[in-house]
Amino acid sequence: MKQESIFTKSPGWLDWYTGPSKPAFTLPAGAVDAHCHVFGPGAEFPYAAERKYTPCDASKAQLFALREQLGFSRNVIVQATCHGADNRAMVDACQSSGGKARGVATVRRTVSDEELQALHDAGVRGVRFNFVKRLVDFTPREELLEIAGRVAKLGWHIVVYFESQDLPELWDFFSALPTIVVVDHMGRPDVSKDIDGPEFALFLKFMREHPNVWSKVSCPERLSVSGPKALDGERMAYRDVIPFARRVVESFPDRVLWGTDWPHPNLKDHMPDDGLLVDLIPHIAPTAELQHKLLVDNPMRLYWPEETSNGAR
Ligand SMILES: O=C(O)/C=C(\CC(=O)C(=O)O)C(=O)O
């Protein structure tokens, strides 16, 4: 059940879709939703003063109910910018998950070694550096590099979120990162451009030249220009994004992750039915082997390496 938050949502905010359909696509056993968030609830875990948007609440119980409805086994909960560097909501969700959720945190350079260790003990395995200007204020690169060096010692990775036009400027910084680097949402390609054009070619080159770079092939609902929307039983939504995601999956099958991005912050146009998002997976990963890598082997190697024979290096 949704309840009204004690915070006032940003104007035009769209709440997540209630009652998602059961996917027609059967996920492989042990599948991981490797990109999702929790928001608050604001009454318990207030949103950060420096936030750029105020969301609806989206609790751990609601996330875990979605996991069951869609048929996933585990979640990777990524700290959203509306909580700043206050990781309590994400940590609480990981700790309440019975080992079924791991986390990606946001930290500042003032974080202590004890705090990092406590995050690790709660299930955090990465930090997120966000370069999307509408979401965060600028953080100096030297501060990020310092954090990167410290989390590398814990065996964590770094998740980066940026927009495709900014990749040239960020290339050298990303190349200097000493960990696995996971790119959110394929670096947000402009899918109205040619898939074989220079912009997406640069992203594929970036992955080719950096064997430590992985990509989430997520967020078609955010990237799509022409739709159709994942609503009303549409089995092949966001057709313009599918070739881009499929190209990444087929080119780098051992370095891709998939996530719902529930509760889909900042979508302005519509809220997708998450069951229909799952039904897109066989279009971007067309074989059972690719699906198993994308949904099970890769996220397990990165987030639960102790349960696999070959943790990601
Ligand atoms: O959910 C996402 O990955 C994308 C977001 C939100 C976000 O990254 C955040 O608030 O931390 C977006 O594009 O607004």
PDB file of C-alpha atoms and ligand atoms in Angstrom, residues 35 37 53 79-82 128 130 134-135 161 184-185 188 219 222 261 265-266, ligand 1:
ATOM      1  CA  HIS A  35      19.837  -1.649 -10.270  1.00  0.00           C
ATOM      2  CA  HIS A  37      16.547   2.072  -5.264  1.00  0.00           C
ATOM      3  CA  TYR A  53      14.330  16.211  -6.301  1.00  0.00           C
ATOM      4  CA  GLN A  79      22.032   4.860  -3.336  1.00  0.00           C
ATOM      5  CA  ALA A  80      19.879   7.519  -4.993  1.00  0.00           C
ATOM      6  CA  THR A  81      20.928  11.164  -4.981  1.00  0.00           C
ATOM      7  CA  CYS A  82      17.826  12.241  -3.034  1.00  0.00           C
ATOM      8  CA  ARG A 128      28.537   5.531  -7.070  1.00  0.00           C
ATOM      9  CA  ASN A 130      27.308  10.666 -10.379  1.00  0.00           C
ATOM     10  CA  ARG A 134      20.665  17.865 -12.908  1.00  0.00           C
ATOM     11  CA  LEU A 135      21.169  15.361 -10.052  1.00  0.00           C
ATOM     12  CA  TYR A 161      26.456   7.663 -14.069  1.00  0.00           C
ATOM     13  CA  ASP A 184      24.798   3.020 -15.471  1.00  0.00           C
ATOM     14  CA  HIS A 185      22.329   2.738 -18.343  1.00  0.00           C
ATOM     15  CA  ARG A 188      22.765   7.180 -21.620  1.00  0.00           C
ATOM     16  CA  CYS A 219      16.565   2.022 -18.333  1.00  0.00           C
ATOM     17  CA  ARG A 222      14.408   6.588 -19.682  1.00  0.00           C
ATOM     18  CA  ASP A 261      15.591   0.928 -11.942  1.00  0.00           C
ATOM     19  CA  PRO A 265      13.002   8.410 -10.325  1.00  0.00           C
ATOM     20  CA  ASN A 266      12.355  11.496 -12.404  1.00  0.00           C
TER      21      ASN A 266
HETATM   22  O1  LIG B   1      17.699   5.866 -11.105  1.00  0.00           O
HETATM   23  C1  LIG B   1      18.581   6.179 -11.889  1.00  0.00           C
HETATM   24  O2  LIG B   1      19.513   5.419 -12.095  1.00  0.00           O
HETATM   25  C2  LIG B   1      18.523   7.432 -12.573  1.00  0.00           C
HETATM   26  C3  LIG B   1      18.191   8.630 -12.079  1.00  0.00           C
HETATM   27  C4  LIG B   1      18.163   8.953 -10.659  1.00  0.00           C
HETATM   28  C5  LIG B   1      19.444   8.783  -9.983  1.00  0.00           C
HETATM   29  O3  LIG B   1      20.383   8.269 -10.536  1.00  0.00           O
HETATM   30  C6  LIG B   1      19.602   9.222  -8.582  1.00  0.00           C
HETATM   31  O4  LIG B   1      18.799   9.983  -8.084  1.00  0.00           O
HETATM   32  O5  LIG B   1      20.568   8.779  -7.950  1.00  0.00           O
HETATM   33  C7  LIG B   1      17.844   9.708 -13.008  1.00  0.00           C
HETATM   34  O6  LIG B   1      18.243   9.628 -14.177  1.00  0.00           O
HETATM   35  O7  LIG B   1      17.178  10.658 -12.571  1.00  0.00           O
END
